[in-house]
Coordinates of C-alpha atoms and ligand atoms in Angstrom, one line a residue:
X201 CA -57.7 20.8 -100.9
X202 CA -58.8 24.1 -100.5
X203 CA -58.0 27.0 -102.8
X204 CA -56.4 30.1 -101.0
X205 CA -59.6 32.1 -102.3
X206 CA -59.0 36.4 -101.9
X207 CA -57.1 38.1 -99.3
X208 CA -59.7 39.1 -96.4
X209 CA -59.8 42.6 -95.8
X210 CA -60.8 44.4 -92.8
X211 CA -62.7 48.1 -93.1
X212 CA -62.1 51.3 -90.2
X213 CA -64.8 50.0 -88.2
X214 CA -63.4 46.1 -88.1
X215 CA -60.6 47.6 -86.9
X216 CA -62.4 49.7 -84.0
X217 CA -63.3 46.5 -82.6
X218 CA -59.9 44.6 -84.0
X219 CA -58.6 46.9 -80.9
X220 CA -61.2 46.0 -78.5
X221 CA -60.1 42.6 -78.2
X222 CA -56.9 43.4 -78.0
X223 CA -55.2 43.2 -81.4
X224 CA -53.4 46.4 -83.1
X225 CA -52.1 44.6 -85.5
X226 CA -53.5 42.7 -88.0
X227 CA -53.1 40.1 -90.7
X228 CA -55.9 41.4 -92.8
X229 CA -55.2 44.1 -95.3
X230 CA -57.6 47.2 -95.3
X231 CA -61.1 47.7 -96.7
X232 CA -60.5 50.7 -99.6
X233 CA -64.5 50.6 -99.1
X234 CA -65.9 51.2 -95.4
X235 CA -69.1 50.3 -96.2
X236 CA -69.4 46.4 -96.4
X237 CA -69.2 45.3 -92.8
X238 CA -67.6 42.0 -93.5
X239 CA -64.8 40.8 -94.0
X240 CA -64.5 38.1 -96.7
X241 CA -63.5 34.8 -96.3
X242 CA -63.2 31.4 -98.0
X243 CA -66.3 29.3 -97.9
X244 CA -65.9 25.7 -96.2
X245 CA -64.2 23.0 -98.2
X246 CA -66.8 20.3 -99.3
X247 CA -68.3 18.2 -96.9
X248 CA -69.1 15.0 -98.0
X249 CA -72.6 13.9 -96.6
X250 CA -72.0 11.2 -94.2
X251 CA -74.1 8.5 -93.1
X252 CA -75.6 9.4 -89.7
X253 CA -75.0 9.0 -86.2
X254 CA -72.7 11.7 -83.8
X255 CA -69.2 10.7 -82.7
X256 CA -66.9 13.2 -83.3
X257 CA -63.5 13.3 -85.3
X258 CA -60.5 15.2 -84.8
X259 CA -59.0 16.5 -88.1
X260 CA -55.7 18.3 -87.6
X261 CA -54.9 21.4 -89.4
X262 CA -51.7 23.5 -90.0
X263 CA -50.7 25.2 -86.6
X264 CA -52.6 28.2 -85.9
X265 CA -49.8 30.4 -85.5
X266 CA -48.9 29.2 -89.5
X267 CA -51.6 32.1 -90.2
X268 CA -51.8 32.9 -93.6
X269 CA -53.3 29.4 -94.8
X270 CA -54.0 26.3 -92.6
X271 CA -53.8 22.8 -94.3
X272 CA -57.3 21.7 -94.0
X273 CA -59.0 17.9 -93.4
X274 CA -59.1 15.4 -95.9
X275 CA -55.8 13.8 -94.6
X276 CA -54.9 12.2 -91.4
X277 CA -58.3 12.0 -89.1
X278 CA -56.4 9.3 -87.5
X279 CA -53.8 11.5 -85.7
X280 CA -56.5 14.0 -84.6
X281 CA -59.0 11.4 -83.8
X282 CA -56.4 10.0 -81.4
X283 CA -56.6 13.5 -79.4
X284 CA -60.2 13.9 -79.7
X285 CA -61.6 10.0 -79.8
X286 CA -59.6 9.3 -76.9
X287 CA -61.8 9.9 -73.4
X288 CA -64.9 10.7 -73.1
X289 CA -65.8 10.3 -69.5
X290 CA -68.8 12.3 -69.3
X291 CA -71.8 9.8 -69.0
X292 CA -74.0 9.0 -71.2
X293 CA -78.0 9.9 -71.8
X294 CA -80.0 8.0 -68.9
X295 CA -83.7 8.5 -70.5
X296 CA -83.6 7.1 -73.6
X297 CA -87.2 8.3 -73.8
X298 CA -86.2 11.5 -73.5
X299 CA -83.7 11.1 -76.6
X300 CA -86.0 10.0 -78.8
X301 CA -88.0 12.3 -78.2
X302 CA -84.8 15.0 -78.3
X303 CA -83.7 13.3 -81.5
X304 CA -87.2 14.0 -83.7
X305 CA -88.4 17.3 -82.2
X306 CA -88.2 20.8 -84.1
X307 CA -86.7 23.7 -83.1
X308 CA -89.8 25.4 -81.3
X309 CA -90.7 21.9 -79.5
X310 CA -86.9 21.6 -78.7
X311 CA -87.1 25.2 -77.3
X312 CA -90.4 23.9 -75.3
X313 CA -88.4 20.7 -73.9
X314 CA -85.4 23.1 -72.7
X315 CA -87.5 25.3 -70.9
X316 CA -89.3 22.6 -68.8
X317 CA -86.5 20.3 -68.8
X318 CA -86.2 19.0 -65.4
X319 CA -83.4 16.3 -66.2
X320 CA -81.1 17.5 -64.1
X321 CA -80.6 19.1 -60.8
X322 CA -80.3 22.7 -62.3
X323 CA -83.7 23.1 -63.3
X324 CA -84.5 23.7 -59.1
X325 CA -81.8 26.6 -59.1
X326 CA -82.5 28.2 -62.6
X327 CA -85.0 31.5 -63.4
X328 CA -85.3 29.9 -66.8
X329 CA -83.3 27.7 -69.3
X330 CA -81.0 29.3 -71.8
X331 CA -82.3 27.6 -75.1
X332 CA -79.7 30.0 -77.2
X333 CA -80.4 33.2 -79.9
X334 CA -79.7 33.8 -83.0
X335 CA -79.5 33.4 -87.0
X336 CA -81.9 30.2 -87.8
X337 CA -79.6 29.8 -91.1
X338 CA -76.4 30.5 -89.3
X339 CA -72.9 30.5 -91.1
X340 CA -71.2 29.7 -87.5
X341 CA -72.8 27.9 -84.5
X342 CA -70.8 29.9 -81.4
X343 CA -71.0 26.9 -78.1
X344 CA -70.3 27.9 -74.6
X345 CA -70.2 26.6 -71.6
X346 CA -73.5 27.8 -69.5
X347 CA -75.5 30.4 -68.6
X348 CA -74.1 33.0 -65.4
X349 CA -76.4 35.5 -63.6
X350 CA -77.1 37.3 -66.1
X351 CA -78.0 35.3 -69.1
X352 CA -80.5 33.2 -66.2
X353 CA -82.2 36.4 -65.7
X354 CA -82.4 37.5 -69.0
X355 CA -82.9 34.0 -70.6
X356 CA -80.2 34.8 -73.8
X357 CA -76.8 33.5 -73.5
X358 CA -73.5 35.6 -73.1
X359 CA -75.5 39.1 -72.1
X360 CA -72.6 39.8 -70.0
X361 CA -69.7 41.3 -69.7
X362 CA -68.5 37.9 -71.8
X363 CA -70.9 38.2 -74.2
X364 CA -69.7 41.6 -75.2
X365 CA -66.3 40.6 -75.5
X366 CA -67.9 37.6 -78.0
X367 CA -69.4 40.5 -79.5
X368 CA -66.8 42.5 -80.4
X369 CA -64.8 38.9 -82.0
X370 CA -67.5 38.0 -84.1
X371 CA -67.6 41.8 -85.4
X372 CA -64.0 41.6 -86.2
X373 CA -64.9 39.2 -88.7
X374 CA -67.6 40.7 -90.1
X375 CA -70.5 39.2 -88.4
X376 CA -73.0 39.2 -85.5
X377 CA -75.0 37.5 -83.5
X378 CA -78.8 38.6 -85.0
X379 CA -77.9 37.6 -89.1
X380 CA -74.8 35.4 -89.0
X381 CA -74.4 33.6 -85.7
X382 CA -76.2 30.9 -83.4
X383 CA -75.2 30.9 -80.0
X384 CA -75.8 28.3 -77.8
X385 CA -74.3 26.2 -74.4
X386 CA -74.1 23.3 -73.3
X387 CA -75.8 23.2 -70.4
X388 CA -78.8 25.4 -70.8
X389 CA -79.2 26.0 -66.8
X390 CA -77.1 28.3 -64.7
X391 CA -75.1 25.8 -62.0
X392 CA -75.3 27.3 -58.7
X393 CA -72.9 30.3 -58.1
X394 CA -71.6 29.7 -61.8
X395 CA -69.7 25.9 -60.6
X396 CA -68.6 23.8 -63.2
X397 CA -71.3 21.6 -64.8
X398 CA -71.1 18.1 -62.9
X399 CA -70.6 14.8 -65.7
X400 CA -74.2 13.9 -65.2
X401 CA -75.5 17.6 -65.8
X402 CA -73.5 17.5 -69.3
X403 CA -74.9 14.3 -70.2
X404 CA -78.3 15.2 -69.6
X405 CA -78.1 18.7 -71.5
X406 CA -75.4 17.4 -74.8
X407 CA -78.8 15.9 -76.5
X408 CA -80.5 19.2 -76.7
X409 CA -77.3 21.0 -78.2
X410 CA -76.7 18.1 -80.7
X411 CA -80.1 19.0 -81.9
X412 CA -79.6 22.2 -82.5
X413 CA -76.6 21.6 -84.3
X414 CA -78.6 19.2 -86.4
X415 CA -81.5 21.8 -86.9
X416 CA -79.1 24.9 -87.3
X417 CA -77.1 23.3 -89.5
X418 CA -74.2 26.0 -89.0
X419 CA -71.3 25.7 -91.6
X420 CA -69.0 25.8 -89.2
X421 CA -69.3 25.6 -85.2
X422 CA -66.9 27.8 -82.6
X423 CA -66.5 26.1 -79.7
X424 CA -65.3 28.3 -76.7
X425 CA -63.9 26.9 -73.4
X426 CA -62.8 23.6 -72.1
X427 CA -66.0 22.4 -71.5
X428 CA -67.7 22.9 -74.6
X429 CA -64.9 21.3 -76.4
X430 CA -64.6 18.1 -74.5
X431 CA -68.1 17.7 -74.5
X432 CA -68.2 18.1 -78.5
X433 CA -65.0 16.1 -79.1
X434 CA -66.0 13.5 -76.8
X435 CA -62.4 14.0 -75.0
X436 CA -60.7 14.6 -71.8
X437 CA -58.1 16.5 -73.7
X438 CA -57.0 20.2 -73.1
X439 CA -57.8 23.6 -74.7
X440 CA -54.3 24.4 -75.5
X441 CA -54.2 20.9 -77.1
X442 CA -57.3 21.1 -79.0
X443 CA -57.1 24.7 -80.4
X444 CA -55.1 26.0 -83.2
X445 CA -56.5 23.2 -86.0
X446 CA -59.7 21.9 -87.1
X447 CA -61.9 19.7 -86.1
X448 CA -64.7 17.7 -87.3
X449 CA -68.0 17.0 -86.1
X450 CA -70.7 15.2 -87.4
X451 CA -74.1 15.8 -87.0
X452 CA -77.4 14.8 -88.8
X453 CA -75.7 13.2 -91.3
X454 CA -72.8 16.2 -91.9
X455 CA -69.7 17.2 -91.3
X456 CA -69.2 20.3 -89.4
X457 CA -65.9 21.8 -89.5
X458 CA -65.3 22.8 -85.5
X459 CA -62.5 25.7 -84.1
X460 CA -61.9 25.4 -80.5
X461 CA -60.8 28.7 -78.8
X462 CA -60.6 30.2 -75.2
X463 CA -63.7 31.7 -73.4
X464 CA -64.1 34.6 -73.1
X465 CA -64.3 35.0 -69.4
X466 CA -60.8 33.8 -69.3
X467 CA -59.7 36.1 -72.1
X468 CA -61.0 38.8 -69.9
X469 CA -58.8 37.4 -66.8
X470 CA -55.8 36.9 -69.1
X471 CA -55.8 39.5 -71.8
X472 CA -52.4 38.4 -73.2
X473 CA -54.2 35.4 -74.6
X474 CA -56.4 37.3 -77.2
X475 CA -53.8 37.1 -79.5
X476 CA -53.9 33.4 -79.8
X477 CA -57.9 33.5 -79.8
X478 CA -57.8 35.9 -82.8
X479 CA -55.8 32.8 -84.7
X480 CA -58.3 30.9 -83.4
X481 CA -61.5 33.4 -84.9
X482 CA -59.2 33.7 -88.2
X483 CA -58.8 30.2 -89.0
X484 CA -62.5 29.5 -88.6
X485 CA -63.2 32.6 -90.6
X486 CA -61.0 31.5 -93.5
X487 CA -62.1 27.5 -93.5
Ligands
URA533 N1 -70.6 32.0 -70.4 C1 -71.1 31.0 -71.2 O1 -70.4 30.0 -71.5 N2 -72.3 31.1 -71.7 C2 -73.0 32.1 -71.5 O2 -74.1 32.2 -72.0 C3 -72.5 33.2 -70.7 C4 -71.3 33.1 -70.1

Protein backbone atom coordinates (compact mmCIF):
# COMPACT_ATOMS: atom_id res chain seq x y z
CA UNK A 1 0.00 0.00 0.00
CA UNK A 2 1.15 3.18 -0.78
CA UNK A 3 1.03 6.26 1.44
CA UNK A 4 -0.79 9.33 -0.18
CA UNK A 5 2.73 11.19 0.28
CA UNK A 6 2.33 15.47 -0.26
CA UNK A 7 -0.07 17.13 -2.45
CA UNK A 8 1.80 17.81 -5.91
CA UNK A 9 1.97 21.32 -6.73
CA UNK A 10 2.34 22.89 -10.08
CA UNK A 11 4.43 26.47 -10.44
CA UNK A 12 3.31 29.53 -13.33
CA UNK A 13 5.39 27.95 -15.81
CA UNK A 14 3.83 24.15 -15.35
CA UNK A 15 0.87 25.80 -15.96
CA UNK A 16 2.06 27.63 -19.25
CA UNK A 17 2.42 24.34 -20.66
CA UNK A 18 -0.66 22.70 -18.40
CA UNK A 19 -2.50 24.97 -21.19
CA UNK A 20 -0.63 23.78 -24.09
CA UNK A 21 -1.95 20.39 -23.91
CA UNK A 22 -5.06 21.46 -23.40
CA UNK A 23 -5.87 21.51 -19.73
CA UNK A 24 -7.03 24.90 -17.86
CA UNK A 25 -7.89 23.32 -15.10
CA UNK A 26 -6.00 21.39 -12.84
CA UNK A 27 -5.92 18.97 -9.97
CA UNK A 28 -2.55 20.25 -8.73
CA UNK A 29 -2.55 23.05 -6.30
CA UNK A 30 -0.08 26.03 -7.08
CA UNK A 31 3.66 26.33 -6.49
CA UNK A 32 3.93 29.53 -3.74
CA UNK A 33 7.66 29.19 -5.18
CA UNK A 34 8.17 29.46 -9.12
CA UNK A 35 11.42 28.38 -9.01
CA UNK A 36 11.60 24.53 -8.70
CA UNK A 37 10.48 23.21 -12.07
CA UNK A 38 9.00 20.07 -10.75
CA UNK A 39 6.26 19.12 -9.55
CA UNK A 40 6.46 16.55 -6.66
CA UNK A 41 5.29 13.29 -6.70
CA UNK A 42 5.22 10.00 -4.73
CA UNK A 43 8.04 7.72 -5.39
CA UNK A 44 7.08 4.12 -6.71
CA UNK A 45 5.80 1.60 -4.23
CA UNK A 46 8.43 -1.22 -3.64
CA UNK A 47 9.18 -3.48 -6.18
CA UNK A 48 10.13 -6.70 -5.11
CA UNK A 49 13.10 -8.11 -7.11
CA UNK A 50 11.83 -10.82 -9.17
CA UNK A 51 13.47 -13.69 -10.60
CA UNK A 52 14.21 -13.05 -14.27
CA UNK A 53 12.75 -13.63 -17.47
CA UNK A 54 10.06 -10.88 -19.47
CA UNK A 55 6.40 -11.73 -19.62
CA UNK A 56 4.41 -9.07 -18.72
CA UNK A 57 1.62 -8.67 -16.03
CA UNK A 58 -1.33 -6.61 -15.93
CA UNK A 59 -1.93 -5.06 -12.46
CA UNK A 60 -5.17 -3.03 -12.23
CA UNK A 61 -5.36 0.21 -10.56
CA UNK A 62 -8.23 2.54 -9.28
CA UNK A 63 -9.91 4.06 -12.52
CA UNK A 64 -8.09 6.88 -13.78
CA UNK A 65 -10.82 9.30 -13.68
CA UNK A 66 -10.79 8.36 -9.47
CA UNK A 67 -7.85 11.11 -9.64
CA UNK A 68 -6.81 12.08 -6.42
CA UNK A 69 -5.25 8.50 -5.44
CA UNK A 70 -5.31 5.28 -7.53
CA UNK A 71 -5.24 1.89 -5.54
CA UNK A 72 -1.92 0.57 -6.66
CA UNK A 73 -0.69 -3.39 -7.33
CA UNK A 74 -0.12 -5.74 -4.77
CA UNK A 75 -3.71 -7.21 -5.19
CA UNK A 76 -5.42 -8.93 -8.02
CA UNK A 77 -2.67 -9.41 -10.97
CA UNK A 78 -5.00 -12.08 -11.97
CA UNK A 79 -7.84 -9.78 -13.21
CA UNK A 80 -5.30 -7.58 -15.11
CA UNK A 81 -3.27 -10.33 -16.31
CA UNK A 82 -6.36 -11.69 -17.88
CA UNK A 83 -6.53 -8.28 -20.15
CA UNK A 84 -2.96 -8.15 -20.68
CA UNK A 85 -1.73 -12.10 -20.65
CA UNK A 86 -4.37 -12.79 -22.95
CA UNK A 87 -3.07 -12.49 -26.95
CA UNK A 88 -0.04 -11.91 -28.01
CA UNK A 89 -0.02 -12.58 -31.68
CA UNK A 90 2.89 -10.81 -32.69
CA UNK A 91 5.63 -13.47 -33.53
CA UNK A 92 8.27 -14.34 -31.83
CA UNK A 93 12.30 -13.61 -32.19
CA UNK A 94 13.49 -15.78 -35.41
CA UNK A 95 17.43 -15.50 -34.73
CA UNK A 96 18.07 -16.71 -31.58
CA UNK A 97 21.61 -15.70 -32.37
CA UNK A 98 20.77 -12.49 -32.64
CA UNK A 99 18.99 -12.61 -28.94
CA UNK A 100 21.77 -13.66 -27.31
CA UNK A 101 23.61 -11.57 -28.45
CA UNK A 102 20.67 -8.72 -27.85
CA UNK A 103 20.30 -10.13 -24.41
CA UNK A 104 24.21 -9.53 -23.11
CA UNK A 105 25.21 -6.46 -24.97
CA UNK A 106 25.69 -2.87 -23.38
CA UNK A 107 24.08 0.15 -24.18
CA UNK A 108 26.78 1.50 -26.68
CA UNK A 109 27.04 -2.07 -28.42
CA UNK A 110 23.17 -2.22 -28.30
CA UNK A 111 23.24 1.34 -30.02
CA UNK A 112 25.84 -0.31 -32.56
CA UNK A 113 23.41 -3.44 -33.25
CA UNK A 114 20.40 -0.91 -33.88
CA UNK A 115 22.08 1.10 -36.33
CA UNK A 116 23.24 -1.81 -38.57
CA UNK A 117 20.38 -3.96 -37.74
CA UNK A 118 19.26 -5.41 -40.91
CA UNK A 119 16.55 -7.87 -39.32
CA UNK A 120 13.86 -6.60 -40.91
CA UNK A 121 12.73 -5.22 -44.09
CA UNK A 122 12.93 -1.51 -42.74
CA UNK A 123 16.54 -1.28 -42.63
CA UNK A 124 16.27 -0.97 -46.94
CA UNK A 125 13.82 2.12 -46.53
CA UNK A 126 15.40 3.82 -43.34
CA UNK A 127 18.17 7.07 -43.36
CA UNK A 128 19.20 5.54 -40.08
CA UNK A 129 17.73 3.67 -37.02
CA UNK A 130 16.21 5.52 -34.19
CA UNK A 131 18.19 3.90 -31.17
CA UNK A 132 16.27 6.52 -28.65
CA UNK A 133 17.75 9.79 -26.44
CA UNK A 134 17.78 10.64 -23.26
CA UNK A 135 18.54 10.48 -19.31
CA UNK A 136 20.87 7.18 -18.93
CA UNK A 137 19.37 7.07 -15.11
CA UNK A 138 15.97 7.91 -16.16
CA UNK A 139 12.93 8.19 -13.64
CA UNK A 140 10.42 7.35 -16.71
CA UNK A 141 11.12 5.27 -19.78
CA UNK A 142 8.55 7.28 -22.50
CA UNK A 143 7.85 4.06 -25.61
CA UNK A 144 6.43 4.98 -28.83
CA UNK A 145 5.55 3.50 -31.71
CA UNK A 146 8.32 4.36 -34.58
CA UNK A 147 10.13 6.81 -36.01
CA UNK A 148 8.13 9.29 -38.99
CA UNK A 149 10.10 11.57 -41.40
CA UNK A 150 11.48 13.48 -39.28
CA UNK A 151 12.97 11.58 -36.42
CA UNK A 152 14.55 9.11 -39.68
CA UNK A 153 16.32 12.22 -40.76
CA UNK A 154 17.35 13.40 -37.74
CA UNK A 155 18.02 10.02 -36.02
CA UNK A 156 16.14 11.11 -32.35
CA UNK A 157 12.70 10.09 -31.74
CA UNK A 158 9.54 12.29 -31.52
CA UNK A 159 11.41 15.64 -33.24
CA UNK A 160 8.12 16.39 -34.65
CA UNK A 161 5.38 18.04 -34.31
CA UNK A 162 4.45 14.88 -31.81
CA UNK A 163 7.42 15.16 -30.08
CA UNK A 164 6.60 18.65 -29.03
CA UNK A 165 3.40 17.85 -27.87
CA UNK A 166 5.33 14.96 -25.64
CA UNK A 167 7.28 17.77 -24.66
CA UNK A 168 5.12 20.00 -23.39
CA UNK A 169 3.40 16.61 -21.13
CA UNK A 170 6.40 15.69 -19.64
CA UNK A 171 7.04 19.49 -18.63
CA UNK A 172 3.73 19.55 -17.04
CA UNK A 173 5.05 17.26 -14.61
CA UNK A 174 8.04 18.60 -13.98
CA UNK A 175 10.43 16.83 -16.21
CA UNK A 176 12.12 16.52 -19.66
CA UNK A 177 13.54 14.66 -21.88
CA UNK A 178 17.64 15.52 -21.44
CA UNK A 179 17.69 14.88 -17.13
CA UNK A 180 14.56 12.82 -16.43
CA UNK A 181 13.32 10.86 -19.44
CA UNK A 182 14.32 8.02 -21.86
CA UNK A 183 12.59 7.90 -24.94
CA UNK A 184 12.56 5.11 -27.04
CA UNK A 185 10.14 3.01 -29.88
CA UNK A 186 9.53 0.06 -30.69
CA UNK A 187 10.54 -0.32 -33.95
CA UNK A 188 13.63 1.68 -34.35
CA UNK A 189 13.15 2.09 -38.35
CA UNK A 190 10.69 4.43 -40.03
CA UNK A 191 7.99 1.93 -42.10
CA UNK A 192 7.51 3.18 -45.43
CA UNK A 193 5.17 6.29 -45.68
CA UNK A 194 4.69 5.97 -41.73
CA UNK A 195 2.46 2.25 -42.22
CA UNK A 196 1.84 0.37 -39.24
CA UNK A 197 4.68 -1.93 -38.24
CA UNK A 198 3.95 -5.45 -39.82
CA UNK A 199 3.90 -8.54 -36.69
CA UNK A 200 7.27 -9.74 -37.99
CA UNK A 201 8.82 -6.15 -37.97
CA UNK A 202 7.72 -5.90 -34.08
CA UNK A 203 9.17 -9.13 -33.30
CA UNK A 204 12.33 -8.43 -34.75
CA UNK A 205 12.82 -4.88 -33.11
CA UNK A 206 10.88 -5.88 -29.23
CA UNK A 207 14.45 -7.46 -28.26
CA UNK A 208 16.38 -4.26 -28.66
CA UNK A 209 13.64 -2.22 -26.58
CA UNK A 210 13.53 -4.98 -23.79
CA UNK A 211 17.20 -4.22 -23.54
CA UNK A 212 16.98 -0.96 -22.95
CA UNK A 213 14.44 -1.28 -20.51
CA UNK A 214 16.78 -3.72 -18.80
CA UNK A 215 19.90 -1.30 -19.11
CA UNK A 216 17.75 2.01 -18.36
CA UNK A 217 16.30 0.68 -15.66
CA UNK A 218 13.47 3.49 -15.64
CA UNK A 219 11.29 3.56 -12.45
CA UNK A 220 8.47 3.68 -14.29
CA UNK A 221 7.77 3.25 -18.18
CA UNK A 222 4.98 5.48 -20.31
CA UNK A 223 3.86 3.60 -22.97
CA UNK A 224 2.03 5.78 -25.68
CA UNK A 225 -0.11 4.32 -28.52
CA UNK A 226 -1.68 1.05 -29.29
CA UNK A 227 1.19 -0.40 -30.51
CA UNK A 228 3.61 0.07 -27.92
CA UNK A 229 1.22 -1.19 -25.46
CA UNK A 230 0.32 -4.47 -26.99
CA UNK A 231 3.68 -5.05 -27.80
CA UNK A 232 4.82 -4.46 -23.96
CA UNK A 233 1.68 -6.23 -22.54
CA UNK A 234 1.98 -9.00 -24.85
CA UNK A 235 -1.90 -8.39 -25.71
CA UNK A 236 -4.28 -7.89 -28.45
CA UNK A 237 -6.24 -5.68 -26.16
CA UNK A 238 -7.23 -1.97 -26.78
CA UNK A 239 -5.94 1.48 -25.54
CA UNK A 240 -9.10 2.55 -24.04
CA UNK A 241 -8.98 -0.87 -22.29
CA UNK A 242 -5.50 -0.82 -21.15
CA UNK A 243 -5.20 2.88 -19.97
CA UNK A 244 -6.42 4.43 -16.89
CA UNK A 245 -4.52 1.69 -14.34
CA UNK A 246 -1.30 0.28 -13.93
CA UNK A 247 0.56 -2.14 -15.21
CA UNK A 248 3.46 -4.28 -14.61
CA UNK A 249 6.35 -5.24 -16.45
CA UNK A 250 9.17 -7.16 -15.71
CA UNK A 251 12.42 -6.76 -16.96
CA UNK A 252 15.95 -7.89 -15.92
CA UNK A 253 14.80 -9.23 -12.99
CA UNK A 254 12.35 -6.05 -11.87
CA UNK A 255 9.22 -4.91 -11.88
CA UNK A 256 8.47 -1.88 -13.74
CA UNK A 257 5.30 -0.12 -13.03
CA UNK A 258 3.90 0.74 -16.80
CA UNK A 259 0.95 3.72 -17.64
CA UNK A 260 -0.55 3.24 -21.06
CA UNK A 261 -1.78 6.53 -22.60
CA UNK A 262 -2.79 7.86 -26.13
CA UNK A 263 -0.12 9.12 -28.72
CA UNK A 264 0.37 11.95 -29.27
CA UNK A 265 -0.29 12.14 -32.91
CA UNK A 266 -3.78 11.14 -32.20
CA UNK A 267 -4.09 13.66 -29.35
CA UNK A 268 -3.15 16.11 -32.00
CA UNK A 269 -6.11 14.77 -34.37
CA UNK A 270 -8.50 14.59 -31.44
CA UNK A 271 -7.71 17.30 -28.91
CA UNK A 272 -10.74 16.45 -26.69
CA UNK A 273 -8.89 13.46 -25.63
CA UNK A 274 -5.99 15.37 -23.71
CA UNK A 275 -7.95 15.36 -20.81
CA UNK A 276 -8.02 11.73 -20.40
CA UNK A 277 -4.13 11.58 -21.27
CA UNK A 278 -3.39 14.10 -18.49
CA UNK A 279 -5.02 11.25 -16.05
CA UNK A 280 -2.99 9.11 -17.72
CA UNK A 281 0.59 11.49 -17.18
CA UNK A 282 -0.91 12.07 -13.46
CA UNK A 283 -1.27 8.64 -12.38
CA UNK A 284 2.22 7.76 -13.54
CA UNK A 285 3.55 10.84 -11.97
CA UNK A 286 1.97 10.01 -8.57
CA UNK A 287 2.88 6.00 -8.61
N1 LIG B 1 5.91 8.76 -33.26
C1 LIG B 1 6.50 7.78 -32.52
O1 LIG B 1 5.83 6.87 -32.05
N2 LIG B 1 7.79 7.85 -32.32
C2 LIG B 1 8.53 8.84 -32.77
O2 LIG B 1 9.73 8.83 -32.53
C3 LIG B 1 7.91 9.85 -33.51
C4 LIG B 1 6.60 9.79 -33.75
Amino acid sequence: MMSAGPAPRVNPLQRLWLREIGIEKTWLRQDASSGSGKVSATRPANTQPAAAATPPQAVPAAPATRMPRPAIPGLAAAAGAAAAGAAAAAPREADPDRAARVSHADLETLRGMVSGCEACGLCRGRRQAVFGMGALAPRWMVVGEAPGEQEDRQGLPFVGRSGQLLDAMLAAVGMNRQDDVFIANVIKCRPPGNRNPTPEEIAACRPYLMRQIELLKPERILVLGRFAAQTLLDTDATIGSLRGRVHILRAGGRDIPLVVSYHPAYLLRSPSEKARSWQDLRLAARL
